[in-house]
Amino acid sequence: MKIHNVAQGTPEWHALRANYHTASEAPAMMGDSKQMKRTELLHAKRTGLDRDISWWVQKYLFDKGHDSEARARPILEARIGEDLFPVVGTEGDLLASLDGCTMLGEILFEHKMWNEQLAADVRAGNLDAHYYWQLEQQLLVSGAEKVIFVCSDGTEENFVSMEYFPVPGRAEKLVA
């Protein structure tokens, strides 16, 4: 994995993402996204035009999600006994913006905002394709052994996690 010295959300990060197939786009690419159809992704890639983000979505989803992620990181670090560092990396034409990665790169951290259905799925150890394609690409790009997938609001009370390991055949299907 080639590590890029860019922070998520910056203009430099957006410029870098424009040149790669990103992990957050993987569910749409595979036809399994809950937010974007595959045709919308192909149109955005072809034209270079991204969907406009409203102030409300930015403030109440993205900003709130980043805040929850920042507060959840130390909770997970305490549980695993290792520090986690945000990383943006590429491998070939694939890019992954990792919410966290251990120093040796063996464990990744992926955070999603708390919601009851996702929390129940995590407790059951059963992720929808809308989530696992992103994790598969993160593992492929980073070479990590596993992702600790967290659903939280940044508090101990609303914090559930599960370990996700690559599923044989998924990475090949994703690349194809």
PDB file of C-alpha atoms in Angstrom:
ATOM      1  CA  MET A   1       0.000   0.000   0.000  1.00  0.00           C
ATOM      2  CA  LYS A   2       1.219   3.453  -0.869  1.00  0.00           C
ATOM      3  CA  ILE A   3       0.328   5.889   1.931  1.00  0.00           C
ATOM      4  CA  HIS A   4      -0.673   9.424   0.941  1.00  0.00           C
ATOM      5  CA  ASN A   5      -0.116  12.376   3.249  1.00  0.00           C
ATOM      6  CA  VAL A   6      -3.616  13.847   2.913  1.00  0.00           C
ATOM      7  CA  ALA A   7      -6.308  14.318   5.537  1.00  0.00           C
ATOM      8  CA  GLN A   8      -9.818  13.054   4.852  1.00  0.00           C
ATOM      9  CA  GLY A   9     -12.173  15.805   3.761  1.00  0.00           C
ATOM     10  CA  THR A  10      -9.508  18.225   2.513  1.00  0.00           C
ATOM     11  CA  PRO A  11      -9.346  19.533  -1.070  1.00  0.00           C
ATOM     12  CA  GLU A  12      -6.184  17.442  -1.575  1.00  0.00           C
ATOM     13  CA  TRP A  13      -8.033  14.306  -0.467  1.00  0.00           C
ATOM     14  CA  HIS A  14     -10.920  15.028  -2.856  1.00  0.00           C
ATOM     15  CA  ALA A  15      -8.467  15.581  -5.718  1.00  0.00           C
ATOM     16  CA  LEU A  16      -6.702  12.301  -4.956  1.00  0.00           C
ATOM     17  CA  ARG A  17      -9.987  10.376  -4.771  1.00  0.00           C
ATOM     18  CA  ALA A  18     -10.973  11.599  -8.240  1.00  0.00           C
ATOM     19  CA  ASN A  19      -8.201   9.459  -9.743  1.00  0.00           C
ATOM     20  CA  TYR A  20      -9.073   6.155  -8.050  1.00  0.00           C
ATOM     21  CA  HIS A  21     -11.825   3.663  -7.386  1.00  0.00           C
ATOM     22  CA  THR A  22     -12.523   4.299  -3.699  1.00  0.00           C
ATOM     23  CA  ALA A  23     -13.585   1.871  -0.992  1.00  0.00           C
ATOM     24  CA  SER A  24     -16.606   4.010  -0.126  1.00  0.00           C
ATOM     25  CA  GLU A  25     -17.745   3.643  -3.752  1.00  0.00           C
ATOM     26  CA  ALA A  26     -17.298  -0.150  -3.755  1.00  0.00           C
ATOM     27  CA  PRO A  27     -20.873  -0.918  -2.610  1.00  0.00           C
ATOM     28  CA  ALA A  28     -22.309   1.218  -5.454  1.00  0.00           C
ATOM     29  CA  MET A  29     -19.896  -0.333  -7.929  1.00  0.00           C
ATOM     30  CA  MET A  30     -21.126  -3.784  -6.856  1.00  0.00           C
ATOM     31  CA  GLY A  31     -24.782  -2.695  -7.077  1.00  0.00           C
ATOM     32  CA  ASP A  32     -25.294  -3.003  -3.310  1.00  0.00           C
ATOM     33  CA  SER A  33     -25.288   0.606  -2.085  1.00  0.00           C
ATOM     34  CA  LYS A  34     -28.221   2.001  -0.153  1.00  0.00           C
ATOM     35  CA  GLN A  35     -27.313   5.574  -1.138  1.00  0.00           C
ATOM     36  CA  MET A  36     -26.222   5.443  -4.784  1.00  0.00           C
ATOM     37  CA  LYS A  37     -27.106   3.402  -7.828  1.00  0.00           C
ATOM     38  CA  ARG A  38     -24.322   1.930  -9.933  1.00  0.00           C
ATOM     39  CA  THR A  39     -25.420   4.083 -12.895  1.00  0.00           C
ATOM     40  CA  GLU A  40     -25.111   7.224 -10.741  1.00  0.00           C
ATOM     41  CA  LEU A  41     -21.567   6.243  -9.781  1.00  0.00           C
ATOM     42  CA  LEU A  42     -20.627   5.564 -13.411  1.00  0.00           C
ATOM     43  CA  HIS A  43     -22.067   8.949 -14.420  1.00  0.00           C
ATOM     44  CA  ALA A  44     -20.116  10.728 -11.663  1.00  0.00           C
ATOM     45  CA  LYS A  45     -16.888   8.975 -12.687  1.00  0.00           C
ATOM     46  CA  ARG A  46     -17.416   9.696 -16.375  1.00  0.00           C
ATOM     47  CA  THR A  47     -18.289  13.375 -15.942  1.00  0.00           C
ATOM     48  CA  GLY A  48     -16.144  14.157 -12.911  1.00  0.00           C
ATOM     49  CA  LEU A  49     -19.227  15.644 -11.265  1.00  0.00           C
ATOM     50  CA  ASP A  50     -20.019  14.527  -7.751  1.00  0.00           C
ATOM     51  CA  ARG A  51     -23.384  14.814  -6.052  1.00  0.00           C
ATOM     52  CA  ASP A  52     -23.950  18.079  -4.231  1.00  0.00           C
ATOM     53  CA  ILE A  53     -24.012  17.724  -0.456  1.00  0.00           C
ATOM     54  CA  SER A  54     -26.530  19.904   1.346  1.00  0.00           C
ATOM     55  CA  TRP A  55     -25.545  21.819   4.472  1.00  0.00           C
ATOM     56  CA  TRP A  56     -27.915  19.597   6.442  1.00  0.00           C
ATOM     57  CA  VAL A  57     -26.295  16.346   5.237  1.00  0.00           C
ATOM     58  CA  GLN A  58     -22.848  17.811   5.888  1.00  0.00           C
ATOM     59  CA  LYS A  59     -23.694  18.980   9.416  1.00  0.00           C
ATOM     60  CA  TYR A  60     -26.008  16.261  10.692  1.00  0.00           C
ATOM     61  CA  LEU A  61     -24.553  13.233   8.933  1.00  0.00           C
ATOM     62  CA  PHE A  62     -20.944  13.769   7.894  1.00  0.00           C
ATOM     63  CA  ASP A  63     -19.788  16.113  10.660  1.00  0.00           C
ATOM     64  CA  LYS A  64     -21.717  14.191  13.310  1.00  0.00           C
ATOM     65  CA  GLY A  65     -20.311  10.923  11.973  1.00  0.00           C
ATOM     66  CA  HIS A  66     -16.736  12.216  12.059  1.00  0.00           C
ATOM     67  CA  ASP A  67     -17.239  13.426  15.634  1.00  0.00           C
ATOM     68  CA  SER A  68     -18.633  10.030  16.697  1.00  0.00           C
ATOM     69  CA  GLU A  69     -15.732   8.302  14.961  1.00  0.00           C
ATOM     70  CA  ALA A  70     -13.167  10.501  16.758  1.00  0.00           C
ATOM     71  CA  ARG A  71     -14.782   9.736  20.125  1.00  0.00           C
ATOM     72  CA  ALA A  72     -15.075   5.998  19.350  1.00  0.00           C
ATOM     73  CA  ARG A  73     -11.399   5.622  18.345  1.00  0.00           C
ATOM     74  CA  PRO A  74     -10.006   5.863  21.922  1.00  0.00           C
ATOM     75  CA  ILE A  75     -12.663   3.426  23.148  1.00  0.00           C
ATOM     76  CA  LEU A  76     -11.512   0.860  20.603  1.00  0.00           C
ATOM     77  CA  GLU A  77      -7.829   1.641  21.238  1.00  0.00           C
ATOM     78  CA  ALA A  78      -8.348   0.870  24.938  1.00  0.00           C
ATOM     79  CA  ARG A  79     -10.077  -2.396  24.074  1.00  0.00           C
ATOM     80  CA  ILE A  80      -7.378  -3.649  21.693  1.00  0.00           C
ATOM     81  CA  GLY A  81      -4.404  -2.104  23.499  1.00  0.00           C
ATOM     82  CA  GLU A  82      -3.050  -0.380  20.386  1.00  0.00           C
ATOM     83  CA  ASP A  83      -3.179   3.074  18.837  1.00  0.00           C
ATOM     84  CA  LEU A  84      -5.124   3.587  15.608  1.00  0.00           C
ATOM     85  CA  PHE A  85      -4.083   6.110  12.976  1.00  0.00           C
ATOM     86  CA  PRO A  86      -6.228   7.418  10.104  1.00  0.00           C
ATOM     87  CA  VAL A  87      -4.572   6.484   6.801  1.00  0.00           C
ATOM     88  CA  VAL A  88      -5.287   7.143   3.136  1.00  0.00           C
ATOM     89  CA  GLY A  89      -3.682   4.524   0.924  1.00  0.00           C
ATOM     90  CA  THR A  90      -3.708   3.219  -2.612  1.00  0.00           C
ATOM     91  CA  GLU A  91      -2.882  -0.022  -4.324  1.00  0.00           C
ATOM     92  CA  GLY A  92      -3.040   0.062  -8.114  1.00  0.00           C
ATOM     93  CA  ASP A  93      -6.204   1.952  -9.075  1.00  0.00           C
ATOM     94  CA  LEU A  94      -7.885   1.347  -5.694  1.00  0.00           C
ATOM     95  CA  LEU A  95      -7.994   3.829  -2.798  1.00  0.00           C
ATOM     96  CA  ALA A  96      -9.054   3.330   0.809  1.00  0.00           C
ATOM     97  CA  SER A  97      -9.490   6.030   3.432  1.00  0.00           C
ATOM     98  CA  LEU A  98      -9.094   4.122   6.676  1.00  0.00           C
ATOM     99  CA  ASP A  99     -10.698   5.437   9.867  1.00  0.00           C
ATOM    100  CA  GLY A 100      -7.840   3.752  11.700  1.00  0.00           C
ATOM    101  CA  CYS A 101      -4.940   1.397  11.238  1.00  0.00           C
ATOM    102  CA  THR A 102      -2.527  -0.085  13.770  1.00  0.00           C
ATOM    103  CA  MET A 103       1.144   0.841  13.462  1.00  0.00           C
ATOM    104  CA  LEU A 104       2.011  -2.546  11.921  1.00  0.00           C
ATOM    105  CA  GLY A 105      -1.013  -2.386   9.609  1.00  0.00           C
ATOM    106  CA  GLU A 106      -2.539  -5.657  10.777  1.00  0.00           C
ATOM    107  CA  ILE A 107      -5.822  -4.264  12.116  1.00  0.00           C
ATOM    108  CA  LEU A 108      -8.120  -1.660  10.569  1.00  0.00           C
ATOM    109  CA  PHE A 109     -10.925   0.351  12.164  1.00  0.00           C
ATOM    110  CA  GLU A 110     -14.088   1.282  10.305  1.00  0.00           C
ATOM    111  CA  HIS A 111     -16.751   3.361  12.034  1.00  0.00           C
ATOM    112  CA  LYS A 112     -20.401   3.902  11.171  1.00  0.00           C
ATOM    113  CA  MET A 113     -22.882   6.067  13.062  1.00  0.00           C
ATOM    114  CA  TRP A 114     -25.185   4.410  15.557  1.00  0.00           C
ATOM    115  CA  ASN A 115     -28.490   3.083  14.361  1.00  0.00           C
ATOM    116  CA  GLU A 116     -30.469   0.258  15.936  1.00  0.00           C
ATOM    117  CA  GLN A 117     -30.669  -1.976  12.860  1.00  0.00           C
ATOM    118  CA  LEU A 118     -26.960  -1.776  12.110  1.00  0.00           C
ATOM    119  CA  ALA A 119     -26.160  -2.325  15.799  1.00  0.00           C
ATOM    120  CA  ALA A 120     -28.315  -5.479  15.764  1.00  0.00           C
ATOM    121  CA  ASP A 121     -26.556  -6.712  12.618  1.00  0.00           C
ATOM    122  CA  VAL A 122     -23.149  -6.105  14.207  1.00  0.00           C
ATOM    123  CA  ARG A 123     -24.198  -7.939  17.375  1.00  0.00           C
ATOM    124  CA  ALA A 124     -25.272 -10.859  15.158  1.00  0.00           C
ATOM    125  CA  GLY A 125     -21.992 -10.689  13.226  1.00  0.00           C
ATOM    126  CA  ASN A 126     -23.873 -10.279   9.956  1.00  0.00           C
ATOM    127  CA  LEU A 127     -23.052  -7.292   7.746  1.00  0.00           C
ATOM    128  CA  ASP A 128     -25.078  -6.313   4.716  1.00  0.00           C
ATOM    129  CA  ALA A 129     -23.260  -6.071   1.364  1.00  0.00           C
ATOM    130  CA  HIS A 130     -23.724  -2.293   1.606  1.00  0.00           C
ATOM    131  CA  TYR A 131     -20.975  -2.444   4.273  1.00  0.00           C
ATOM    132  CA  TYR A 132     -18.815  -5.455   3.473  1.00  0.00           C
ATOM    133  CA  TRP A 133     -17.703  -4.351  -0.008  1.00  0.00           C
ATOM    134  CA  GLN A 134     -16.041  -1.285   1.528  1.00  0.00           C
ATOM    135  CA  LEU A 135     -14.286  -3.504   4.077  1.00  0.00           C
ATOM    136  CA  GLU A 136     -13.127  -5.939   1.408  1.00  0.00           C
ATOM    137  CA  GLN A 137     -11.520  -3.083  -0.535  1.00  0.00           C
ATOM    138  CA  GLN A 138      -9.907  -1.678   2.603  1.00  0.00           C
ATOM    139  CA  LEU A 139      -8.369  -5.094   3.324  1.00  0.00           C
ATOM    140  CA  LEU A 140      -7.264  -5.497  -0.288  1.00  0.00           C
ATOM    141  CA  VAL A 141      -5.585  -2.076  -0.413  1.00  0.00           C
ATOM    142  CA  SER A 142      -3.968  -2.286   3.028  1.00  0.00           C
ATOM    143  CA  GLY A 143      -3.035  -5.951   3.225  1.00  0.00           C
ATOM    144  CA  ALA A 144      -4.417  -5.996   6.802  1.00  0.00           C
ATOM    145  CA  GLU A 145      -5.638  -9.191   8.444  1.00  0.00           C
ATOM    146  CA  LYS A 146      -8.970  -7.829   9.658  1.00  0.00           C
ATOM    147  CA  VAL A 147     -11.209  -4.829  10.146  1.00  0.00           C
ATOM    148  CA  ILE A 148     -12.858  -4.058  13.450  1.00  0.00           C
ATOM    149  CA  PHE A 149     -16.194  -2.674  12.333  1.00  0.00           C
ATOM    150  CA  VAL A 150     -17.761  -0.338  14.898  1.00  0.00           C
ATOM    151  CA  CYS A 151     -21.247   1.095  15.094  1.00  0.00           C
ATOM    152  CA  SER A 152     -21.431   3.828  17.721  1.00  0.00           C
ATOM    153  CA  ASP A 153     -22.388   7.332  18.694  1.00  0.00           C
ATOM    154  CA  GLY A 154     -18.971   7.797  20.293  1.00  0.00           C
ATOM    155  CA  THR A 155     -20.039   6.585  23.737  1.00  0.00           C
ATOM    156  CA  GLU A 156     -19.478   3.310  25.588  1.00  0.00           C
ATOM    157  CA  GLU A 157     -23.258   2.921  25.986  1.00  0.00           C
ATOM    158  CA  ASN A 158     -23.886   2.873  22.234  1.00  0.00           C
ATOM    159  CA  PHE A 159     -20.815   1.018  20.978  1.00  0.00           C
ATOM    160  CA  VAL A 160     -20.875  -2.377  19.310  1.00  0.00           C
ATOM    161  CA  SER A 161     -18.172  -3.975  17.224  1.00  0.00           C
ATOM    162  CA  MET A 162     -17.327  -7.072  15.261  1.00  0.00           C
ATOM    163  CA  GLU A 163     -14.259  -8.426  13.517  1.00  0.00           C
ATOM    164  CA  TYR A 164     -14.479  -8.732   9.744  1.00  0.00           C
ATOM    165  CA  PHE A 165     -12.069 -10.960   7.846  1.00  0.00           C
ATOM    166  CA  PRO A 166     -11.771 -11.178   4.056  1.00  0.00           C
ATOM    167  CA  VAL A 167     -14.196 -13.675   2.551  1.00  0.00           C
ATOM    168  CA  PRO A 168     -12.625 -15.936  -0.098  1.00  0.00           C
ATOM    169  CA  GLY A 169     -13.636 -14.857  -3.597  1.00  0.00           C
ATOM    170  CA  ARG A 170     -14.990 -11.429  -2.696  1.00  0.00           C
ATOM    171  CA  ALA A 171     -11.790  -9.488  -3.425  1.00  0.00           C
ATOM    172  CA  GLU A 172     -11.521 -11.157  -6.843  1.00  0.00           C
ATOM    173  CA  LYS A 173     -15.136 -10.329  -7.593  1.00  0.00           C
ATOM    174  CA  LEU A 174     -14.583  -6.725  -6.510  1.00  0.00           C
ATOM    175  CA  VAL A 175     -11.511  -6.305  -8.712  1.00  0.00           C
ATOM    176  CA  ALA A 176     -13.270  -7.915 -11.701  1.00  0.00           C
TER     177      ALA A 176
END
